[in-house]
Coordinates of C-alpha atoms in Angstrom, one line a residue:
X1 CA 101.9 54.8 45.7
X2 CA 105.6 56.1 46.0
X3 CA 103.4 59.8 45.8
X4 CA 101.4 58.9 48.6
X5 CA 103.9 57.3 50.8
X6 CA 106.1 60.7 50.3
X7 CA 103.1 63.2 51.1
X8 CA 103.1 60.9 54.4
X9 CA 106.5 61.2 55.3
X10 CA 106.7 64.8 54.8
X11 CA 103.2 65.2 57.0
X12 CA 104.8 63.2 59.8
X13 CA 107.9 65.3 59.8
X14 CA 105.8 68.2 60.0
X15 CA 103.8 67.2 62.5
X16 CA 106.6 66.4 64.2
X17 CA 108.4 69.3 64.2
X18 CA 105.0 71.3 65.5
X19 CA 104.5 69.4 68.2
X20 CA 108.3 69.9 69.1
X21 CA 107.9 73.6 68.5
X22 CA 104.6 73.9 70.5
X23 CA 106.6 71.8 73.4
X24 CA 109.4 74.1 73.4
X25 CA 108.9 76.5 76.3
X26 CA 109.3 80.2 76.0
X27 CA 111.9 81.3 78.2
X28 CA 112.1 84.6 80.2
X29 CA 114.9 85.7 82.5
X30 CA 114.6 87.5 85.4
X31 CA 117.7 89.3 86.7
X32 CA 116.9 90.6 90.2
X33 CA 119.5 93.2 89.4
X34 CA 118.0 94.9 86.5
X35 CA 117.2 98.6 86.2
X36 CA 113.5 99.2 88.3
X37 CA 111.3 102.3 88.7
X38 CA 108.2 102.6 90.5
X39 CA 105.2 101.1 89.9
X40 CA 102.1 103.2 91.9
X41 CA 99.2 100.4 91.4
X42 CA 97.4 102.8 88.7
X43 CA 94.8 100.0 88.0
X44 CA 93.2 99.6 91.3
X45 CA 92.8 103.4 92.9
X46 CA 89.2 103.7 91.1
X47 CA 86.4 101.7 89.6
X48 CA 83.5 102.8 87.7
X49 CA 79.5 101.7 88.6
X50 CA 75.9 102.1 87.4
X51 CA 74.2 105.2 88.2
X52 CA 73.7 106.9 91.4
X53 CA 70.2 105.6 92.8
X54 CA 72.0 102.2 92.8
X55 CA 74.9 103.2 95.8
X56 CA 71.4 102.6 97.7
X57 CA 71.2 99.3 97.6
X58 CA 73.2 96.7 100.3
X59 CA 73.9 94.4 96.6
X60 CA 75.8 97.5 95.2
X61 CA 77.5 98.3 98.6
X62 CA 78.5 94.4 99.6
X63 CA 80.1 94.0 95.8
X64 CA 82.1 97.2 96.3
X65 CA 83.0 95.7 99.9
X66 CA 84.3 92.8 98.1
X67 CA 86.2 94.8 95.7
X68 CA 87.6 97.0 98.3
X69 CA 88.7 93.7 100.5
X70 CA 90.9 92.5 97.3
X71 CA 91.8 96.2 96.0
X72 CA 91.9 98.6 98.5
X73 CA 90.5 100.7 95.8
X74 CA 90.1 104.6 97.0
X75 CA 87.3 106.6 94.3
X76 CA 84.0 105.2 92.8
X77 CA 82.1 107.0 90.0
X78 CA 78.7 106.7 88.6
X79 CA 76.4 108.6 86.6
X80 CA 73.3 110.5 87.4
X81 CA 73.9 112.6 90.4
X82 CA 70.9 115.1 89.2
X83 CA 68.8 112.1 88.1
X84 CA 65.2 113.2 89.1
X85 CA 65.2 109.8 91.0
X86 CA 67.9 111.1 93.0
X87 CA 66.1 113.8 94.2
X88 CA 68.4 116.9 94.3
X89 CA 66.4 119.3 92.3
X90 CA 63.4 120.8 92.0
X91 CA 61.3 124.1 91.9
X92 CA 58.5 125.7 93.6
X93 CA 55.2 127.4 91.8
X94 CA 57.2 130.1 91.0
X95 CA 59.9 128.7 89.4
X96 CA 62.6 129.1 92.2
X97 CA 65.3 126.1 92.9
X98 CA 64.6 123.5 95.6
X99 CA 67.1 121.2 97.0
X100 CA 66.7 118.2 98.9
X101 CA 70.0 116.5 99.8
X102 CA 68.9 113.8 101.4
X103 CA 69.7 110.5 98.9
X104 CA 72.9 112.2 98.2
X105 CA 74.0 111.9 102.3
X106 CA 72.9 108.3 102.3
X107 CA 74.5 107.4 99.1
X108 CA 77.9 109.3 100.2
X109 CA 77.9 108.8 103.7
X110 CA 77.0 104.9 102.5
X111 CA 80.8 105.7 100.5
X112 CA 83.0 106.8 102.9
X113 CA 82.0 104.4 105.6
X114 CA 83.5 101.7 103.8
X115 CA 86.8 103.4 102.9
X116 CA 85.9 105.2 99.3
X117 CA 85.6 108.7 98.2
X118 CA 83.2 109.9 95.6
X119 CA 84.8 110.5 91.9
X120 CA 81.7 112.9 91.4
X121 CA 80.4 112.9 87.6
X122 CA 77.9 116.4 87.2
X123 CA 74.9 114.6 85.7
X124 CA 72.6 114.6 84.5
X125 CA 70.2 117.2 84.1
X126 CA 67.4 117.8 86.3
X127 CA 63.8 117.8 84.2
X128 CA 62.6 121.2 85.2
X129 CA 66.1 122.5 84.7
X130 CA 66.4 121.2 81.4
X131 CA 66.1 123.2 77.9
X132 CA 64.4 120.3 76.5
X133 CA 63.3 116.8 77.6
X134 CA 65.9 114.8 75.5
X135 CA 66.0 111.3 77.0
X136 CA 68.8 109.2 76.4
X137 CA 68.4 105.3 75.1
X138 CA 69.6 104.0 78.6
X139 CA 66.8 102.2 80.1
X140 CA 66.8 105.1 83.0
X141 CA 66.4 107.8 80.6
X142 CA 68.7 110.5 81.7
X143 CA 67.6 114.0 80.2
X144 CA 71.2 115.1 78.2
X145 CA 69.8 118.3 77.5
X146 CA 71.6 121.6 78.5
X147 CA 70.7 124.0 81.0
X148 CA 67.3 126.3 80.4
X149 CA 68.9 128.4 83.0
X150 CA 73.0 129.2 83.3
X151 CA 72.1 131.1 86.8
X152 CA 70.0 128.3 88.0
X153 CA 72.8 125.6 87.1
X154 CA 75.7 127.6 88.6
X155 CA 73.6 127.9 91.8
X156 CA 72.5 124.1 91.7
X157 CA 76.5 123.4 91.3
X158 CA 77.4 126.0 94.3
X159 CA 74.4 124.3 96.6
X160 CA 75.6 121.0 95.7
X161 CA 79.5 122.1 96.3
X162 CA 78.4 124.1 100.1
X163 CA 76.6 121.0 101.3
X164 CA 79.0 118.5 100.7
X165 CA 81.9 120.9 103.0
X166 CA 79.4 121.8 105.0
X167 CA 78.7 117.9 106.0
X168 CA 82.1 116.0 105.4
X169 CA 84.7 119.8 105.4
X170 CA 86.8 121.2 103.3
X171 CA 89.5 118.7 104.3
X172 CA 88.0 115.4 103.3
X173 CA 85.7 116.8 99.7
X174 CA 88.8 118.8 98.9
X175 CA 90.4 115.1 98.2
X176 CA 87.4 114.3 95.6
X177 CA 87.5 115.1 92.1
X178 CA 84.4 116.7 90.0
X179 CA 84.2 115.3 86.9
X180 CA 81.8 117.8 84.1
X181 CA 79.6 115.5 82.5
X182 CA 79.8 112.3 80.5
X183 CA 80.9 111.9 77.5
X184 CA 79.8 114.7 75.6
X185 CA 81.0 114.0 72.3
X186 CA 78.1 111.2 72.1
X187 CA 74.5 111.2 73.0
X188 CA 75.5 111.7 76.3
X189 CA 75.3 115.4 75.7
X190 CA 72.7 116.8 73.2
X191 CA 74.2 120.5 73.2
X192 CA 74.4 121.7 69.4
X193 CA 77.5 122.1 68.4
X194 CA 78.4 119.2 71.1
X195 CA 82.0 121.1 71.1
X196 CA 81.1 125.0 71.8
X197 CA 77.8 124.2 74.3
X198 CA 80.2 121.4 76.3
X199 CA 82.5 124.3 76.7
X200 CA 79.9 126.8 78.1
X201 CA 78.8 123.8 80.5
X202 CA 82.3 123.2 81.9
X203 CA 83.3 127.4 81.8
X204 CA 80.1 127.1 84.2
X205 CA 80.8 124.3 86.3
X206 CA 84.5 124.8 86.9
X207 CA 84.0 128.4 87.9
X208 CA 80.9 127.7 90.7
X209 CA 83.0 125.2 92.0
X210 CA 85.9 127.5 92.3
X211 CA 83.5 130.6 93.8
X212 CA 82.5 127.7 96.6
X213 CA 86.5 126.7 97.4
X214 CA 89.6 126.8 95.2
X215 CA 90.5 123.6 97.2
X216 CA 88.2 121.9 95.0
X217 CA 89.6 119.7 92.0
X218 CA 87.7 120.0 88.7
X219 CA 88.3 118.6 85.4
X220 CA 86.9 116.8 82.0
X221 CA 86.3 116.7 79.5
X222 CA 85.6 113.2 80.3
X223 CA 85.1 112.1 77.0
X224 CA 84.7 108.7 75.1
X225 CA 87.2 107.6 72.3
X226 CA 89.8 109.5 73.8
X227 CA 88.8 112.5 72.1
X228 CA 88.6 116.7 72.7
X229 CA 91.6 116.4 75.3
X230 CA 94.1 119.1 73.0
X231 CA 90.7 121.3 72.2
X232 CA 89.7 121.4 75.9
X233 CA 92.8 122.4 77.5
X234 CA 93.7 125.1 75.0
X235 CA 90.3 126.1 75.6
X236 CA 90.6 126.3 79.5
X237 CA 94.3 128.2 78.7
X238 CA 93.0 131.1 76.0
X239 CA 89.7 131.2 78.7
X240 CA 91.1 131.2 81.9
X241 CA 88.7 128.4 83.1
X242 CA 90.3 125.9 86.2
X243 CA 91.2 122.2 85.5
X244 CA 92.8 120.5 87.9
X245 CA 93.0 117.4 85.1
X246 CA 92.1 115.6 82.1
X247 CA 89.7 112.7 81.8
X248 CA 88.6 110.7 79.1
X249 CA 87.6 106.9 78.4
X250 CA 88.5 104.2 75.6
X251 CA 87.4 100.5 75.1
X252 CA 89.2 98.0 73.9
X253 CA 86.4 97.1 70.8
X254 CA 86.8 101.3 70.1
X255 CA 87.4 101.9 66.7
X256 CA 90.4 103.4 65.6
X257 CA 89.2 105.5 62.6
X258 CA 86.9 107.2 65.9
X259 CA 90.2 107.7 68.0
X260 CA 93.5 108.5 65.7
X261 CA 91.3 108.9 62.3
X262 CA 92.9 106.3 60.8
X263 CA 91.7 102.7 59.1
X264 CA 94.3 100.6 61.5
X265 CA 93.0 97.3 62.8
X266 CA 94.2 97.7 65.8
X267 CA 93.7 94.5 67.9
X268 CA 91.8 94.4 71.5
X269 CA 95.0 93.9 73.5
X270 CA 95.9 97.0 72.0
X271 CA 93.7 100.1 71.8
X272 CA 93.3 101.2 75.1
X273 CA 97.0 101.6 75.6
X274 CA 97.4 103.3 72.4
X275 CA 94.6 105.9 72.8
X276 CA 96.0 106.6 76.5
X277 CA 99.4 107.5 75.0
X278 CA 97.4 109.7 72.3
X279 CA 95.8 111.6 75.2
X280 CA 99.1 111.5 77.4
X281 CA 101.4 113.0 74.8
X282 CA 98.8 115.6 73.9
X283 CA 99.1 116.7 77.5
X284 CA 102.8 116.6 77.6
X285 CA 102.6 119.5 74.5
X286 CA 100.2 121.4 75.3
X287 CA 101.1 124.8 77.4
X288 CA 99.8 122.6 80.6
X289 CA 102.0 119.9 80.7
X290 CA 101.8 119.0 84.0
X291 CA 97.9 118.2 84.6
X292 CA 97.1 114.6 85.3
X293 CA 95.3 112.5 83.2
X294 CA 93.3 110.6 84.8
X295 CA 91.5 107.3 82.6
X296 CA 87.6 107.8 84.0
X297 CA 86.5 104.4 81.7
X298 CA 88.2 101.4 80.4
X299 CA 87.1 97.7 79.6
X300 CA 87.9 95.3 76.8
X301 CA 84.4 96.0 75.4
X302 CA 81.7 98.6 75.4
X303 CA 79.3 95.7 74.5
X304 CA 77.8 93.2 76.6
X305 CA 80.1 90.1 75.4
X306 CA 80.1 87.2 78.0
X307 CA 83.3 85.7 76.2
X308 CA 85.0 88.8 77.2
X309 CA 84.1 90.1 80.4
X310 CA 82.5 87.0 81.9
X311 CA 85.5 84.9 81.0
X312 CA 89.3 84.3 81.6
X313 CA 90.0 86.0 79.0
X314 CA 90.1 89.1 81.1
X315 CA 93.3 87.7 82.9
X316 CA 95.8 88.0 80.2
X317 CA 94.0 91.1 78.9
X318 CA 94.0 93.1 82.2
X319 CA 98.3 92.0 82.5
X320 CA 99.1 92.9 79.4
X321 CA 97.4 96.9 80.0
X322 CA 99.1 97.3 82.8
X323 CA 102.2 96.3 81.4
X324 CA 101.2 98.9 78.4
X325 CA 99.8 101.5 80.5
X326 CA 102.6 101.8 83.1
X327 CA 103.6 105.6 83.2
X328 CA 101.1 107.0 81.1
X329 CA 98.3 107.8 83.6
X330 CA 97.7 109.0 87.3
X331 CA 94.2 106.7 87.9
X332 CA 92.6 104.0 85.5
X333 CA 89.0 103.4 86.2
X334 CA 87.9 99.8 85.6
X335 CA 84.1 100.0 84.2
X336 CA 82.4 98.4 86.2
X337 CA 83.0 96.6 89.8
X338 CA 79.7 95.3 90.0
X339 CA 76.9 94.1 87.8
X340 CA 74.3 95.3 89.7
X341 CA 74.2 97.5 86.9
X342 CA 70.8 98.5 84.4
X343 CA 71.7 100.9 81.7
X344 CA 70.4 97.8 79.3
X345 CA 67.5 97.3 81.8
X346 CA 67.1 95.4 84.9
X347 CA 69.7 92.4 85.2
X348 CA 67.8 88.9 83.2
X349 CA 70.8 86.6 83.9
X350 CA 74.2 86.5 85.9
X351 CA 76.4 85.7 83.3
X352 CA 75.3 87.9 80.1
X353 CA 78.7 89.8 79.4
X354 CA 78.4 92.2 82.0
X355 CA 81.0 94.9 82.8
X356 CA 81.4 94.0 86.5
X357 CA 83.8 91.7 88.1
X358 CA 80.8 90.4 90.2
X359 CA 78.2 88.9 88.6
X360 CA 74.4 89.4 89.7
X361 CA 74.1 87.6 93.2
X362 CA 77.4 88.7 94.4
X363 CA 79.1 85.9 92.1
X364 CA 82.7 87.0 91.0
X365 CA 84.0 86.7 87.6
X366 CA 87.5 85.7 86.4
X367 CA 88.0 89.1 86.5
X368 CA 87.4 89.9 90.2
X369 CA 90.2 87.4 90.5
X370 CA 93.0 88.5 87.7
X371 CA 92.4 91.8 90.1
X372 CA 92.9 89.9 92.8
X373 CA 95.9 88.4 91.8
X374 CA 97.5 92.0 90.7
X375 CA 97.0 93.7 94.1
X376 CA 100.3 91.0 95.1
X377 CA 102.6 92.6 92.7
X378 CA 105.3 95.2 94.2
X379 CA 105.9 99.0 93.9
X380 CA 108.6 98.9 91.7
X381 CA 108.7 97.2 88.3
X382 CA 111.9 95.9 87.1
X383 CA 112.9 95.5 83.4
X384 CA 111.9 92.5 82.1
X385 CA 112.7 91.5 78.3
X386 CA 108.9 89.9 77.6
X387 CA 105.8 90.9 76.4
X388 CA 103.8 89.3 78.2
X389 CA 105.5 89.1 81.8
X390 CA 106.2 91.9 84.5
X391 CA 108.5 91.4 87.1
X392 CA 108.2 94.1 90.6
X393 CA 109.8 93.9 93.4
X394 CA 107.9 94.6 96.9
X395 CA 108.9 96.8 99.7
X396 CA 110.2 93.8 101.8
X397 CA 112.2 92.7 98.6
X398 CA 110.3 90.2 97.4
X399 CA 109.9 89.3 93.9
X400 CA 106.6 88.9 92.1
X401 CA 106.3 88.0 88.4
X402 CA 102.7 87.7 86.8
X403 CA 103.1 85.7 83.3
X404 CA 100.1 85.0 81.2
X405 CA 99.2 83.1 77.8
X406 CA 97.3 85.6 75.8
X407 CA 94.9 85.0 72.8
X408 CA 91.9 86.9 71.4
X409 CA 88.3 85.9 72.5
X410 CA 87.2 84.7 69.4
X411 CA 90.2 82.1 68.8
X412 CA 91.4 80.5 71.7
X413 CA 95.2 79.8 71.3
X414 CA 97.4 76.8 72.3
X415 CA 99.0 75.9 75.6
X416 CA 102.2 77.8 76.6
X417 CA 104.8 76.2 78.2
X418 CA 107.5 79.5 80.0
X419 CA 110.7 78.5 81.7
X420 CA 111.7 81.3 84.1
X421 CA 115.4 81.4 84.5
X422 CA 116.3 83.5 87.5
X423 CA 119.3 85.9 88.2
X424 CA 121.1 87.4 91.5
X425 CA 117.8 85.4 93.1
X426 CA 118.6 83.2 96.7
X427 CA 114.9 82.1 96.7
X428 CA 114.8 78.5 96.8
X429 CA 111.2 77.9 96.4
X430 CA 107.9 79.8 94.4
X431 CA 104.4 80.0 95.5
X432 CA 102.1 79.9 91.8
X433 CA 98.5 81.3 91.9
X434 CA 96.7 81.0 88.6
X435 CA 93.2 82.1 87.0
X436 CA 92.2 80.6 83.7
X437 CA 89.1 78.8 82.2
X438 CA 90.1 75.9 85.1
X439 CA 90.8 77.8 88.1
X440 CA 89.0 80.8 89.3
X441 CA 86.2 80.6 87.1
X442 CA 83.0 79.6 88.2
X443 CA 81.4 78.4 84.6
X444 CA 82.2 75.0 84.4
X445 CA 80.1 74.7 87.7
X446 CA 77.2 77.0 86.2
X447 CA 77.3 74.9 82.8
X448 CA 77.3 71.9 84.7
X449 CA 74.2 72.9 86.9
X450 CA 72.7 73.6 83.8
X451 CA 73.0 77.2 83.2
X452 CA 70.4 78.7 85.8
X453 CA 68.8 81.9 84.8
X454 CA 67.9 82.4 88.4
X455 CA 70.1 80.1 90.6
X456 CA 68.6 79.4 93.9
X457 CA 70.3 80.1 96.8
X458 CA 72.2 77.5 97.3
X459 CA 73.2 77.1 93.5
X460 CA 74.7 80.9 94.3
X461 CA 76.6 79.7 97.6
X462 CA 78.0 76.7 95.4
X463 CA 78.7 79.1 92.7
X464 CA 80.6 81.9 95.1
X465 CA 82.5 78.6 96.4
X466 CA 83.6 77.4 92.8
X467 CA 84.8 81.0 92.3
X468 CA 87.6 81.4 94.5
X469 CA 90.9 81.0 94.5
X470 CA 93.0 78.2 95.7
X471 CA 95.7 78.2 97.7
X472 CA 99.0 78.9 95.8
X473 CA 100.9 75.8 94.4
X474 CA 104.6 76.0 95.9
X475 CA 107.1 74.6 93.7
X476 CA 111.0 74.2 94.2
X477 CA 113.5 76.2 91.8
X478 CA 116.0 73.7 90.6
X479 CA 119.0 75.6 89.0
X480 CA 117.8 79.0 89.3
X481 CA 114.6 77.4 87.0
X482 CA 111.1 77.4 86.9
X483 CA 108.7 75.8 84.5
X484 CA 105.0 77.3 84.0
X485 CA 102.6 76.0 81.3
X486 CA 99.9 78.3 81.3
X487 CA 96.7 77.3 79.1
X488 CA 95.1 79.8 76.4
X489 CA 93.6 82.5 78.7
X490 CA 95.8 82.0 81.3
X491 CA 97.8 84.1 83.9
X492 CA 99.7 83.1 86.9
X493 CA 101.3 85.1 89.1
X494 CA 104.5 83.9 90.8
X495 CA 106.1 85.0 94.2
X496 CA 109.7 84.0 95.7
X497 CA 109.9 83.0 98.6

């Protein structure tokens, strides 16, 4: 008995001192006077989409309105430009090229009337242009073959290049980007060896865009798991071949004996950071130095994973890359805005791990609001002694501090409880905006409606409703102090006022 009443004490005293610990709040200071540089909003210039055929559709363009409305975002990319579907290419009886540019001036002149500029991606190739019918798994079966003809791709990339000046000038497409390809060290790209024949496409590409206008910016090797970036611009340096930059993509679920060739376990929050900084330093020593690197792909998954990109996880996941990623890249491109989307096949159910930030019936994700929520921070970042906080400043002075709880998907973590102890700060009072599994995310309405597979319309208007944000909490600051207690998966971002 005296056994057993011991093994209880010592359980209540441990118990006792968790619950303290997990009650003890974290605490972060923010000294308004702290060292600060700038902060260019990297995160939201660009975001990827499906394939070209789709910038067709009013669903694709009133998600990217949406996304444009909360971002300001400036470039789109997609796949599949010289898709047959698209309609670019052709030949007669004879075998000579035929051009039809007529999907392509809906789809661009569809673009640029809402505010964004083509990130063009050359792909992919045209059937009767094609060595080989080599289809790729997507459900729209690409052809990833090379070029039967070098002459007749050079003049298909020269027609494509003279149209696009001749309809929007010199002045406007020479503020684009051509991207070579996608991907080319997977299936995207069935050129044997996938190094040497990528090479001979870019040498190709890069040079007919050139003959057309030097003003034009060209670059690649836009390849996943941050790889080929050293290879490719010693290759354009020994050859003499324009880039104008660097592109590649990483996901947070990558592998990291595919991107540093090592057996790391590198966690989620982790990768994509780390493999930017591979390609970034490789830049910064190679006889180039100077090109930008632009980061064409990025998610926390390559898969379709609904308790990653469908949830709040994103929130915390999003902060803590940009906190990461700060200074190590010109443009990060956010794969996908929208979910109307069909690599996998046409869309069965809005909520199936998508890459978008707006779910199938123009429903936005968690996601669509962490973005939301990150357009409010300022221009210039200030030091901040946290991992996961980061403190700007914005150009009327303001400060704006974005905090965030985070934990991985598969193990949600406890409660957080951060006092914020401000310094050199006259605000008296702080608005609070939040997005986790409570606020801003519309799945406890859609579980509680029973999961739809195809909502009706009104279960979509109700669901768009439970989606949004609500107004900011304001709270006073007593003593220079502020309490926050931010739930697993949560972020809030915090403005002085």
């Amino acid at each position: 008995m005296k056994i057993q009443f011991l093994r209880r004490i010592t359980l209540a005293v441990v118990l006792t001192a968790a619950i303290a610990t997990a009650q003890t709040p974290d605490v972060v200071v923010v000294d308004a006077s702290a060292p600060a540089h700038p902060f260019p909003h990297f995160w939201e210039q660009m975001f990827g989409s499906g394939r070209a055929v789709l910038t067709l559709r009013e669903s694709y363009l009133r998600d990217m309105r949406e996304v444009k409305q909360i971002t300001d975002f400036r470039y789109v990319r997609f796949h599949a430009v010289f898709h047959d579907e698209f309609g670019i290419y052709d030949e007669d009886s004879q075998g000579a090229p035929v051009y039809n540019f007529s999907y392509l001036d809906q789809s661009y002149d569809g673009l640029l009337a809402n505010g964004v500029r083509p990130f063009v991606e050359l792909s992919f190739m045209p059937k009767k242009l094609a060595a080989k019918e080599i289809l790729h798994a997507f459900w729209y079966k690409q052809n990833v073959s090379p070029p039967k003809d070098y002459a007749k791709w050079d003049d298909l990339i020269a027609q494509f290049a003279k149209h696009l000046i001749e309809r929007y000038g010199i002045d406007e497409v020479s503020q684009w980007y051509f991207e070579v390809w996608n991907e080319p060290n997977l299936d995207f790209w069935a050129g044997e060896p996938k190094q040497a024949t990528y090479w001979e496409l870019y040498d190709h590409s890069a040079r007919a865009l050139k003959a057309v206008n030097p003003r034009l910016r060209v670059g690649g090797p836009s390849t996943a798991q941050a790889a080929w970036a050293d290879a490719f611009i010693q290759h354009c340096s020994e050859k003499r071949v324009p880039v104008d930059f660097v592109s590649s993509h990483v996901y947070g679920n990558d592998k990291s004996e595919d991107i540093f060739g090592t057996h790391e376990d590198i966690p989620r929050d982790r990768m994509v950071c780390r493999a930017i900084k591979k390609v970034h330093d490789q830049i910064a020593s190679s006889v180039m130095p100077t090109l930008p690197l632009i980061w064409s792909e990025f998610n926390a998954s390559y898969k379709n994973e609904p308790e990653v990109t469908d949830a709040a996880y994103m929130g915390p996941w999003l902060a803590d890359t940009l906190r990461q990623c700060d200074g190590l890249t010109e443009m990060m491109s956010y794969w996908t805005f929208s979910d109307v989307f069909e690599e996998q096949g046409v869309v069965k159910t809005p909520f199936y791990g998508g890459f978008g930030l707006i779910a199938a019936g123009g429903i936005p994700k968690p996601a669509f609001n962490t973005f939301k929520l990150l357009h409010e921070l300022g221009d210039q970042r200030i030091e901040l002694n946290s991992d996961s906080a980061l403190l700007t400043r914005k150009k009327d002075g303001s400060l704006v501090l974005v905090l965030w709880n985070y934990a991985p998907p598969e193990k949600e973590g406890p409660a957080r409880s951060v006092t914020v102890k401000f310094k050199g700060v006259r605000a008296k009072k702080a608005l609070i905006s939040t997005v986790d599994p409570k606020h801003g995310d519309v799945h406890p309405v859609y579980d509680k409606m029973g999961s739809p597979r195809y909502p009706r319309q009104a279960q979509i208007r109700e669901l768009r409703k439970a989606a949004e944000l609500g107004p900011p909490e304001t709270r006073d600051l007593h003593r220079g102090e502020l309490t926050v207690s931010l739930p697993s998966y949560g972020l809030a971002l915090i403005t002085l006022k």
